[in-house]
CSV table of C-alpha atoms in Angstrom, one decimal:
chain,number,residue,atom,x,y,z
A,73,MET,CA,-15.3,-68.0,-20.8
A,74,ALA,CA,-13.6,-71.2,-21.6
A,75,VAL,CA,-11.4,-74.0,-20.4
A,76,VAL,CA,-7.9,-73.4,-21.9
A,77,VAL,CA,-6.3,-76.7,-22.9
A,78,ILE,CA,-2.5,-76.8,-23.6
A,79,GLY,CA,-1.8,-79.6,-26.0
A,80,ASP,CA,1.1,-81.2,-27.8
A,81,PRO,CA,1.9,-80.2,-31.4
A,82,ALA,CA,-0.4,-81.8,-33.8
A,83,SER,CA,2.5,-83.7,-35.4
A,84,THR,CA,3.5,-85.4,-32.1
A,85,PRO,CA,2.6,-89.1,-32.2
A,86,GLY,CA,-0.3,-89.7,-30.0
A,87,ALA,CA,-1.2,-86.0,-29.6
A,88,ALA,CA,-4.7,-85.5,-28.4
A,89,GLY,CA,-6.9,-84.4,-31.3
A,90,ASP,CA,-9.4,-85.5,-33.9
A,91,SER,CA,-8.4,-87.5,-37.0
A,92,ALA,CA,-7.0,-84.3,-38.6
A,93,GLY,CA,-5.1,-83.4,-35.4
A,94,ALA,CA,-6.9,-80.1,-35.4
A,95,GLY,CA,-9.0,-80.3,-32.2
A,96,LEU,CA,-9.7,-82.0,-29.0
A,97,PRO,CA,-11.2,-85.5,-28.8
A,98,ALA,CA,-14.9,-85.3,-29.1
A,99,GLU,CA,-15.4,-87.1,-25.8
A,100,VAL,CA,-13.3,-84.5,-24.0
A,101,VAL,CA,-15.2,-81.6,-25.5
A,102,ALA,CA,-18.5,-83.4,-24.6
A,103,VAL,CA,-17.5,-83.7,-20.9
A,104,PHE,CA,-16.9,-80.0,-20.6
A,105,GLU,CA,-19.9,-79.1,-22.7
A,106,ALA,CA,-22.1,-81.2,-20.3
A,107,ALA,CA,-20.9,-78.9,-17.5
A,108,GLY,CA,-21.8,-75.8,-19.6
A,109,LEU,CA,-18.1,-75.1,-20.4
A,110,ARG,CA,-16.4,-74.3,-23.7
A,111,THR,CA,-12.9,-75.5,-24.5
A,112,HIS,CA,-10.1,-73.7,-26.3
A,113,LEU,CA,-7.2,-75.8,-27.5
A,114,CYS,CA,-3.8,-74.1,-27.6
A,115,ARG,CA,-0.7,-75.8,-29.1
A,116,PRO,CA,2.4,-73.7,-28.2
A,117,GLY,CA,4.6,-76.2,-30.1
A,118,ASP,CA,2.7,-75.3,-33.3
A,119,GLY,CA,3.1,-71.6,-32.7
A,120,ASP,CA,-0.3,-71.0,-31.1
A,121,PRO,CA,-0.1,-67.9,-28.9
A,122,LEU,CA,-0.8,-68.4,-25.2
A,123,PRO,CA,-3.4,-66.3,-23.5
A,124,ALA,CA,-1.8,-63.1,-22.2
A,125,THR,CA,-3.9,-63.3,-19.0
A,126,LEU,CA,-6.3,-65.6,-17.3
A,127,THR,CA,-9.2,-63.2,-17.6
A,128,GLY,CA,-12.0,-65.2,-19.2
A,129,ALA,CA,-10.5,-68.5,-18.4
A,130,ASP,CA,-12.6,-70.9,-16.3
A,131,ALA,CA,-9.7,-73.4,-15.9
A,132,LEU,CA,-6.4,-74.5,-17.3
A,133,VAL,CA,-5.7,-78.0,-18.5
A,134,VAL,CA,-2.1,-78.7,-19.2
A,135,ALA,CA,-1.6,-81.9,-21.3
A,136,ALA,CA,1.8,-81.2,-22.8
A,137,ALA,CA,5.4,-80.5,-21.7
A,138,ALA,CA,5.4,-76.9,-22.9
A,139,PRO,CA,7.8,-74.8,-20.7
A,140,GLU,CA,6.5,-71.6,-22.1
A,141,THR,CA,3.3,-72.3,-20.2
A,142,LEU,CA,5.0,-71.9,-16.8
A,143,PRO,CA,4.2,-68.2,-16.4
A,144,LEU,CA,0.5,-68.9,-17.1
A,145,LEU,CA,0.6,-71.9,-14.7
A,146,ARG,CA,2.2,-69.7,-11.9
A,147,ALA,CA,-0.5,-67.1,-12.5
A,148,ALA,CA,-3.2,-69.7,-12.3
A,149,LEU,CA,-1.8,-71.1,-9.0
A,150,THR,CA,-1.6,-67.6,-7.5
A,151,ALA,CA,-5.2,-66.7,-8.6
A,152,GLU,CA,-6.5,-70.2,-7.7
A,153,VAL,CA,-7.8,-70.8,-11.1
A,154,PRO,CA,-8.5,-74.6,-11.3
A,155,VAL,CA,-5.7,-76.5,-13.0
A,156,LEU,CA,-5.6,-80.1,-14.2
A,157,ALA,CA,-2.2,-81.3,-15.4
A,158,LEU,CA,-2.2,-84.6,-17.4
A,159,GLY,CA,0.7,-86.8,-18.5
A,160,GLU,CA,3.7,-84.7,-19.4
A,161,GLY,CA,2.0,-81.6,-18.0
A,162,ALA,CA,2.2,-83.0,-14.4
A,163,PRO,CA,5.9,-82.3,-13.9
A,164,LEU,CA,5.4,-78.8,-15.3
A,165,LEU,CA,2.7,-78.2,-12.7
A,166,ASP,CA,5.1,-79.4,-9.9
A,167,ARG,CA,7.8,-77.0,-11.2
A,168,ALA,CA,5.3,-74.1,-11.3
A,169,ALA,CA,4.1,-74.9,-7.7
A,170,THR,CA,7.7,-75.1,-6.4
A,171,ASP,CA,8.5,-71.7,-8.0
A,172,SER,CA,5.3,-70.0,-6.7
A,173,PRO,CA,5.5,-68.3,-3.3
A,174,PRO,CA,2.5,-68.5,-0.9
A,175,THR,CA,-0.2,-66.0,-1.7
A,176,LEU,CA,-0.3,-64.7,1.8
A,177,PRO,CA,2.8,-64.0,3.9
A,178,ALA,CA,3.2,-65.7,7.2
A,179,PRO,CA,1.6,-63.6,10.1
A,180,PRO,CA,3.7,-62.2,12.9
A,181,PRO,CA,4.4,-65.0,15.4
A,182,THR,CA,2.8,-63.2,18.3
A,183,ALA,CA,-0.2,-61.8,16.4
A,184,PRO,CA,-3.6,-62.7,18.1
A,185,LEU,CA,-6.5,-64.0,16.1
A,186,PRO,CA,-9.2,-61.3,16.6
A,187,ALA,CA,-12.0,-63.3,14.9
A,188,PRO,CA,-14.8,-65.6,15.9
A,189,ALA,CA,-14.1,-69.2,15.0
A,190,PRO,CA,-15.5,-70.2,11.7
A,191,VAL,CA,-18.5,-72.5,11.8
A,192,ALA,CA,-19.7,-75.2,9.4
A,193,HIS,CA,-20.4,-73.7,6.0
A,194,PRO,CA,-24.0,-73.9,4.8
A,195,GLY,CA,-23.1,-76.6,2.2
A,196,PRO,CA,-21.0,-77.7,-0.7
A,197,LEU,CA,-21.0,-76.0,-4.0
A,198,PRO,CA,-23.0,-77.7,-6.7
A,199,GLY,CA,-21.4,-80.8,-8.2
A,200,ALA,CA,-18.7,-81.0,-5.5
A,201,GLY,CA,-18.1,-83.0,-2.4
A,202,ALA,CA,-17.6,-81.9,1.2
A,203,GLY,CA,-14.8,-79.5,2.0
A,204,ALA,CA,-12.0,-80.1,4.3
A,205,GLY,CA,-12.8,-77.5,6.9
A,206,ALA,CA,-11.2,-74.2,7.9
A,207,ARG,CA,-7.6,-73.5,7.6
A,208,ALA,CA,-5.1,-70.7,7.7
A,209,GLY,CA,-3.2,-70.2,4.5
A,210,THR,CA,-3.7,-69.3,0.9
A,211,GLY,CA,-7.5,-69.2,0.9
A,212,ALA,CA,-8.5,-72.0,-1.4
A,213,GLU,CA,-12.1,-73.0,-1.0
A,214,THR,CA,-11.0,-76.6,-1.0
A,215,GLY,CA,-9.4,-76.4,2.5
A,216,ALA,CA,-6.4,-78.4,1.4
A,217,GLY,CA,-2.9,-77.7,0.5
A,218,SER,CA,0.0,-76.0,2.3
A,219,GLY,CA,0.2,-72.4,3.5
A,220,PRO,CA,1.4,-70.2,6.3
A,221,GLY,CA,0.8,-71.3,9.9
A,222,PRO,CA,-2.0,-70.2,12.1
A,223,GLY,CA,-2.5,-66.5,12.4
A,224,PRO,CA,-5.0,-63.7,11.8
A,225,VAL,CA,-5.7,-64.8,8.2
A,226,LEU,CA,-8.3,-67.5,8.1
A,227,ALA,CA,-9.5,-69.3,5.0
A,228,PRO,CA,-12.8,-71.2,5.5
A,229,GLY,CA,-13.5,-74.4,3.6
A,230,PRO,CA,-16.8,-73.7,1.9
A,231,GLY,CA,-17.0,-77.1,0.2
A,232,ALA,CA,-15.6,-76.7,-3.2
A,233,ASP,CA,-13.5,-79.8,-3.0
A,234,PRO,CA,-14.1,-82.0,-6.0
A,235,GLY,CA,-15.0,-85.0,-3.8
A,236,PRO,CA,-13.9,-86.8,-0.7
A,237,GLY,CA,-10.6,-88.5,-1.3
A,238,TRP,CA,-10.2,-87.0,-4.8
A,239,GLY,CA,-6.5,-86.2,-4.8
A,240,THR,CA,-4.1,-86.0,-1.9
A,241,PRO,CA,-1.1,-83.7,-1.4
A,242,SER,CA,1.1,-86.7,-0.9
A,243,GLY,CA,0.5,-89.8,-3.0
A,244,SER,CA,-2.5,-90.6,-5.2
A,245,GLY,CA,-6.2,-90.2,-4.7
A,246,SER,CA,-9.0,-91.6,-6.8
A,247,GLY,CA,-7.8,-92.3,-10.3
A,248,GLY,CA,-4.2,-91.6,-9.5
A,249,VAL,CA,-5.0,-87.9,-8.9
A,250,ARG,CA,-2.4,-86.0,-6.9
A,251,ARG,CA,-3.3,-82.6,-5.4
A,252,VAL,CA,-0.9,-79.7,-5.9
A,253,GLY,CA,-1.9,-76.8,-3.7
A,254,GLY,CA,-5.4,-75.6,-3.2
A,255,SER,CA,-6.8,-75.6,-6.8
A,256,ALA,CA,-4.6,-77.8,-8.9
A,257,TRP,CA,-4.4,-81.5,-9.6
A,258,ALA,CA,-1.9,-83.8,-11.4
A,259,VAL,CA,-2.7,-87.1,-13.1
A,260,PRO,CA,0.0,-89.3,-14.7
A,261,SER,CA,-2.3,-90.4,-17.6
A,262,PRO,CA,-2.3,-88.4,-20.8
A,263,LEU,CA,-5.4,-86.5,-22.1
A,264,GLY,CA,-6.3,-89.2,-24.6
A,265,ASP,CA,-6.4,-92.0,-22.0
A,266,PRO,CA,-10.1,-93.2,-21.7
A,267,ASP,CA,-9.5,-94.1,-18.1
A,268,ILE,CA,-9.3,-90.5,-17.1
A,269,ALA,CA,-13.0,-89.8,-18.1
A,270,PRO,CA,-14.2,-89.8,-14.4
A,271,VAL,CA,-11.4,-87.4,-13.5
A,272,LEU,CA,-12.4,-85.1,-16.3
A,273,ARG,CA,-16.0,-85.2,-15.2
A,274,HIS,CA,-15.0,-84.3,-11.6
A,275,PHE,CA,-12.8,-81.5,-12.8
A,276,ALA,CA,-15.5,-80.1,-15.2
A,277,ALA,CA,-18.1,-80.1,-12.3
A,278,LEU,CA,-15.6,-78.4,-10.0
A,279,THR,CA,-14.7,-75.8,-12.7
A,280,ALA,CA,-18.4,-75.0,-13.4
A,281,ALA,CA,-19.2,-74.7,-9.7
A,282,ARG,CA,-16.3,-72.3,-9.1
A,283,ALA,CA,-16.8,-70.2,-12.3
A,284,GLU,CA,-17.9,-67.0,-10.5
A,285,HIS,CA,-15.1,-67.3,-7.9
A,286,THR,CA,-12.6,-67.9,-10.7
A,287,ALA,CA,-13.6,-64.9,-12.7
A,288,THR,CA,-13.3,-62.6,-9.6
A,289,ARG,CA,-9.9,-63.9,-8.6
A,290,ALA,CA,-8.5,-64.0,-12.2
A,291,PHE,CA,-9.5,-60.3,-12.5
A,292,PHE,CA,-8.3,-59.0,-9.1
A,293,THR,CA,-5.2,-61.1,-8.5
A,294,PRO,CA,-2.9,-59.4,-11.1
A,295,ARG,CA,-4.2,-56.0,-9.9
A,296,ALA,CA,-3.8,-56.6,-6.2
A,297,GLU,CA,-0.2,-55.6,-5.8
A,298,ALA,CA,-0.8,-52.0,-7.1
A,299,TRP,CA,-4.3,-51.6,-5.6
A,300,GLU,CA,-3.4,-49.8,-2.5
A,301,GLU,CA,-1.1,-47.4,-4.1
A,302,ARG,CA,-3.6,-46.7,-6.9
A,303,PHE,CA,-6.5,-45.9,-4.6
A,304,ALA,CA,-4.8,-44.7,-1.3
A,305,TYR,CA,-6.2,-41.2,-2.0
A,306,GLN,CA,-9.7,-42.5,-1.3
A,307,THR,CA,-8.9,-43.4,2.4
A,308,PRO,CA,-10.3,-40.1,3.8
A,309,ALA,CA,-13.6,-40.8,2.0
A,310,TYR,CA,-13.7,-44.3,3.5
A,311,GLU,CA,-13.1,-42.9,7.0
A,312,ALA,CA,-15.9,-40.4,6.6
A,313,ALA,CA,-18.2,-43.2,5.5
A,314,VAL,CA,-17.3,-45.5,8.4
A,315,ALA,CA,-18.1,-42.6,10.8
A,316,ARG,CA,-21.8,-42.8,9.8
A,317,MET,CA,-22.1,-46.3,11.2
A,318,ARG,CA,-22.5,-45.4,14.8
A,319,LEU,CA,-20.3,-48.2,16.0
A,320,ARG,CA,-19.7,-48.8,19.7
A,321,PRO,CA,-16.7,-50.2,21.6
A,322,GLY,CA,-16.7,-54.0,21.9
A,323,GLN,CA,-18.8,-54.6,18.8
A,324,THR,CA,-18.0,-57.0,15.9
A,325,VAL,CA,-17.8,-55.4,12.5
A,326,LEU,CA,-17.1,-56.7,9.0
A,327,ASP,CA,-15.6,-55.1,5.9
A,328,LEU,CA,-17.0,-57.2,3.0
A,329,GLY,CA,-15.0,-57.1,-0.2
A,330,CYS,CA,-12.4,-55.3,1.8
A,331,GLY,CA,-9.7,-55.4,-0.9
A,332,SER,CA,-6.5,-53.8,0.5
A,333,GLY,CA,-8.4,-52.8,3.6
A,334,ARG,CA,-8.7,-49.0,3.4
A,335,ALA,CA,-11.6,-49.0,5.8
A,336,LEU,CA,-10.2,-51.4,8.4
A,337,PRO,CA,-8.3,-48.8,10.6
A,338,ALA,CA,-11.4,-46.7,10.9
A,339,LEU,CA,-13.5,-49.7,11.7
A,340,ARG,CA,-11.1,-50.6,14.5
A,341,ALA,CA,-11.2,-47.1,15.9
A,342,GLY,CA,-15.0,-47.4,16.0
A,343,VAL,CA,-15.1,-50.7,18.0
A,344,GLY,CA,-12.0,-50.1,20.1
A,345,ALA,CA,-9.5,-52.6,21.4
A,346,ALA,CA,-12.3,-54.8,22.8
A,347,GLY,CA,-14.1,-55.1,19.5
A,348,THR,CA,-13.6,-57.5,16.6
A,349,VAL,CA,-12.9,-56.4,13.0
A,350,LEU,CA,-12.8,-58.8,10.1
A,351,GLY,CA,-11.8,-57.9,6.5
A,352,VAL,CA,-13.4,-60.4,4.2
A,353,ASP,CA,-12.4,-60.9,0.5
A,354,LEU,CA,-12.7,-63.7,-2.0
A,355,THR,CA,-9.3,-63.0,-3.5
A,356,PRO,CA,-6.3,-64.1,-1.4
A,357,ALA,CA,-4.0,-61.7,-3.3
A,358,MET,CA,-6.1,-58.8,-2.1
A,359,LEU,CA,-5.7,-59.8,1.5
A,360,ALA,CA,-2.0,-60.1,0.9
A,361,ALA,CA,-2.0,-56.5,-0.2
A,362,ALA,CA,-3.9,-55.6,3.0
A,363,ALA,CA,-1.3,-57.4,5.0
A,364,ARG,CA,1.5,-55.6,3.3
A,365,ALA,CA,-0.3,-52.3,4.0
A,366,GLY,CA,-0.2,-53.1,7.7
A,367,ARG,CA,-4.0,-53.9,8.0
A,368,ARG,CA,-3.3,-57.1,9.9
A,369,GLY,CA,-2.8,-55.1,13.0
A,370,PRO,CA,-6.3,-53.6,13.2
A,371,ALA,CA,-8.2,-56.5,11.7
A,372,GLY,CA,-8.3,-60.2,11.0
A,373,LEU,CA,-8.4,-61.1,7.4
A,374,LEU,CA,-10.7,-63.8,6.1
A,375,VAL,CA,-10.9,-65.4,2.7
A,376,ALA,CA,-14.5,-66.1,2.0
A,377,ASP,CA,-17.4,-65.7,-0.4
A,378,CYS,CA,-19.2,-62.6,0.9
A,379,GLY,CA,-22.5,-64.3,0.0
A,380,ARG,CA,-21.7,-67.4,2.1
A,381,LEU,CA,-20.1,-66.2,5.3
A,382,PRO,CA,-18.6,-68.9,7.6
A,383,LEU,CA,-19.9,-67.0,10.7
A,384,PRO,CA,-22.5,-67.7,13.4
A,385,THR,CA,-26.0,-66.3,13.1
A,386,GLY,CA,-26.7,-63.0,14.8
A,387,THR,CA,-23.1,-62.2,15.9
A,388,VAL,CA,-22.2,-59.1,13.8
A,389,HIS,CA,-23.0,-55.5,14.8
A,390,GLY,CA,-21.9,-53.7,11.7
A,391,ILE,CA,-21.2,-54.4,8.0
A,392,PHE,CA,-19.3,-52.1,5.7
A,393,ALA,CA,-19.4,-52.9,2.0
A,394,ALA,CA,-17.8,-50.6,-0.6
A,395,GLY,CA,-18.4,-51.1,-4.3
A,396,LEU,CA,-19.6,-54.7,-3.7
A,397,LEU,CA,-23.4,-55.2,-3.8
A,398,ASP,CA,-24.0,-54.1,-7.4
A,399,HIS,CA,-21.2,-56.5,-8.6
A,400,LEU,CA,-22.6,-59.6,-6.9
A,401,PRO,CA,-24.6,-62.0,-9.1
A,402,GLN,CA,-27.5,-62.2,-6.6
A,403,PRO,CA,-27.7,-59.0,-4.5
A,404,ARG,CA,-30.8,-60.1,-2.6
A,405,THR,CA,-29.2,-63.4,-1.6
A,406,ALA,CA,-26.2,-61.5,-0.3
A,407,LEU,CA,-28.4,-59.1,1.7
A,408,THR,CA,-30.2,-62.1,3.2
A,409,GLU,CA,-26.9,-63.7,4.2
A,410,TRP,CA,-25.7,-60.4,5.7
A,411,ALA,CA,-28.9,-60.2,7.7
A,412,ARG,CA,-28.4,-63.8,8.9
A,413,VAL,CA,-25.0,-63.0,10.5
A,414,SER,CA,-26.2,-59.7,12.0
A,415,ALA,CA,-27.8,-59.0,15.3
A,416,PRO,CA,-31.0,-56.9,15.5
A,417,GLY,CA,-30.1,-53.2,15.2
A,418,ALA,CA,-26.9,-53.9,13.3
A,419,GLU,CA,-25.7,-51.2,10.9
A,420,LEU,CA,-25.2,-51.9,7.2
A,421,LEU,CA,-23.3,-49.3,5.2
A,422,LEU,CA,-23.1,-49.5,1.4
A,423,PHE,CA,-20.5,-47.1,0.1
A,424,HIS,CA,-18.7,-46.0,-3.1
A,425,PRO,CA,-16.3,-43.1,-3.3
A,426,SER,CA,-18.1,-41.8,-6.4
A,427,GLY,CA,-21.8,-41.4,-7.2
A,428,ARG,CA,-23.7,-43.6,-9.5
A,429,ALA,CA,-24.0,-41.0,-12.3
A,430,GLU,CA,-20.3,-40.3,-12.2
A,431,ARG,CA,-19.4,-44.0,-12.4
A,432,ALA,CA,-21.8,-44.5,-15.3
A,433,ALA,CA,-20.3,-41.5,-17.2
A,434,ARG,CA,-16.8,-42.8,-16.6
A,435,HIS,CA,-17.8,-46.0,-18.3
A,436,GLY,CA,-19.5,-44.2,-21.2
A,437,ARG,CA,-23.1,-45.3,-20.3
A,438,ALA,CA,-26.2,-43.9,-18.8
A,439,VAL,CA,-27.4,-44.8,-15.3
A,440,SER,CA,-29.4,-48.0,-15.5
A,441,PRO,CA,-32.9,-48.1,-14.0
A,442,ASP,CA,-32.1,-51.7,-13.1
A,443,ASP,CA,-29.1,-50.8,-11.0
A,444,PRO,CA,-29.6,-52.6,-7.6
A,445,LEU,CA,-28.3,-49.4,-5.9
A,446,ALA,CA,-31.0,-47.2,-7.3
A,447,GLU,CA,-33.3,-46.3,-4.4
A,448,PRO,CA,-36.5,-47.7,-6.0
A,449,ASN,CA,-34.7,-51.0,-6.3
A,450,LEU,CA,-32.6,-51.0,-3.1
A,451,ARG,CA,-35.2,-50.0,-0.6
A,452,PRO,CA,-37.6,-52.9,-1.3
A,453,ALA,CA,-34.6,-55.3,-1.6
A,454,LEU,CA,-33.4,-54.3,1.9
A,455,HIS,CA,-36.9,-54.5,3.3
A,456,ALA,CA,-37.5,-58.0,1.9
A,457,THR,CA,-34.2,-59.3,3.3
A,458,GLY,CA,-34.5,-58.0,6.9
A,459,TRP,CA,-33.1,-54.4,6.7
A,460,ARG,CA,-34.6,-51.0,6.9
A,461,LEU,CA,-33.1,-48.1,4.8
A,462,ALA,CA,-32.3,-45.3,7.2
A,463,GLU,CA,-30.2,-43.0,4.9
A,464,TYR,CA,-29.7,-42.8,1.2
A,465,GLU,CA,-27.3,-40.3,-0.5
A,466,ASP,CA,-26.3,-40.5,-4.1
A,467,ALA,CA,-24.1,-37.5,-4.6
A,468,GLY,CA,-21.6,-36.6,-7.3
A,469,THR,CA,-18.6,-37.4,-5.1
A,470,HIS,CA,-19.9,-40.5,-3.2
A,471,PHE,CA,-22.7,-43.0,-2.7
A,472,VAL,CA,-23.9,-43.9,0.8
A,473,ALA,CA,-26.8,-46.1,1.8
A,474,ARG,CA,-27.2,-46.9,5.5
A,475,ALA,CA,-29.6,-49.6,6.7
A,476,ARG,CA,-30.4,-51.1,10.1
A,477,ARG,CA,-31.1,-54.8,10.8
A,478,SER,CA,-34.8,-55.3,11.6
A,479,ALA,CA,-35.7,-57.2,14.8
A,480,PRO,CA,-37.1,-60.6,13.8
A,481,THR,CA,-40.9,-60.7,14.0
A,482,PRO,CA,-41.9,-63.1,16.7
A,483,THR,CA,-44.2,-65.9,15.7
A,484,PRO,CA,-47.3,-65.6,17.8
A,485,THR,CA,-48.1,-68.6,20.0
A,486,PRO,CA,-51.7,-69.7,19.6
A,487,THR,CA,-53.8,-69.5,22.8
A,488,SER,CA,-56.1,-72.4,23.6
A,489,ALA,CA,-59.1,-70.3,22.5
A,490,SER,CA,-57.5,-69.2,19.2
A,491,ALA,CA,-56.2,-72.7,18.6
A,492,SER,CA,-59.7,-74.2,18.8
A,493,ALA,CA,-61.4,-71.4,16.9
A,494,PRO,CA,-62.4,-72.4,13.4
A,495,THR,CA,-60.7,-70.6,10.5
A,496,PRO,CA,-63.2,-68.2,8.9
A,497,THR,CA,-64.3,-69.0,5.3
A,498,PRO,CA,-65.0,-66.5,2.6
A,499,ALA,CA,-68.7,-67.1,3.2
A,500,SER,CA,-68.6,-66.3,6.9
A,501,THR,CA,-66.4,-63.2,6.8
């Protein structure tokens, strides 16, 4: 993983580089290294090949007027990969933003919003300031930028903004920073200007804080358009899995990591017209695919981190998660968060349309004993996070684990007698 820096040709007067013109200024590299990030300098004017995709890129810094970078810039804006455009790169970012359509299409004007209102997020991401709140639109964590009007696609603002007042959509923020969309910023100063050091530190902190989100979005965004067509044949398996959840009319149910939304119609059928169905995904392009597939009718679509849900405590009656838990960096943290939003007795269904052994064989490896979905690992993880495993089935054609939310254990209130009784010591027991 690296921050890709697009620079001027080494022969350009004032081009950012060391004394030999072969690399980035040491102070620039040091800023990113302090945030745990590597840098990769690319000079298209010198014939350096541009990355074919953004997979593996933590961020994109454009410090040169290189028109061949436009496709990469457009891809970064669509996938919400952090972008910092400096000096002559700023007009290039503006051009890319003008050419890039919104990630999510505008909702039907009469569509209702079948979702509970987002609540305050648990807190900002590390190294970042407070977010700008919930919004409808493209789904940037930052909660800023332009997008479609209100409708059944919500994008919460979980606090990944690089700092209060750091960049504004119109005009300049701190250090002359101008915000362009949800995840990109433009600065008039060139890369070698020592005055932009605070901006680079802010951007490096933001990039490091968003690294996991960026990797997910950079992988799934270019695949989103074909996702539904590629996996539509799995829909009956999703419907059969949802049928195990014992949903009732009027309940609230989530599809976490919903992708193009293959389970959403079945979930709507389970809770009826009076219920609430939310498809949650971190990648806006995936929710756009769900909207194109007609899944906005049966469900609201929510851009959010499935491990940090902007939902009230104890309000969800069912959670469906297909092919998600074992791909999360901290499965137990996610299970704890899912328990937080769930009411006692809520159903959790972990699903995959193929078994663990089949998936391992497809990737040319053996089933790992450390797999979080292995029953010896999953059962204690569920128990420790407020769930009880009720059903476990790892067949050749599918994987299903159904759990139920445990009722919170009440804290006993001390009676006057017990409150005054001395605590036994080892000698007296």
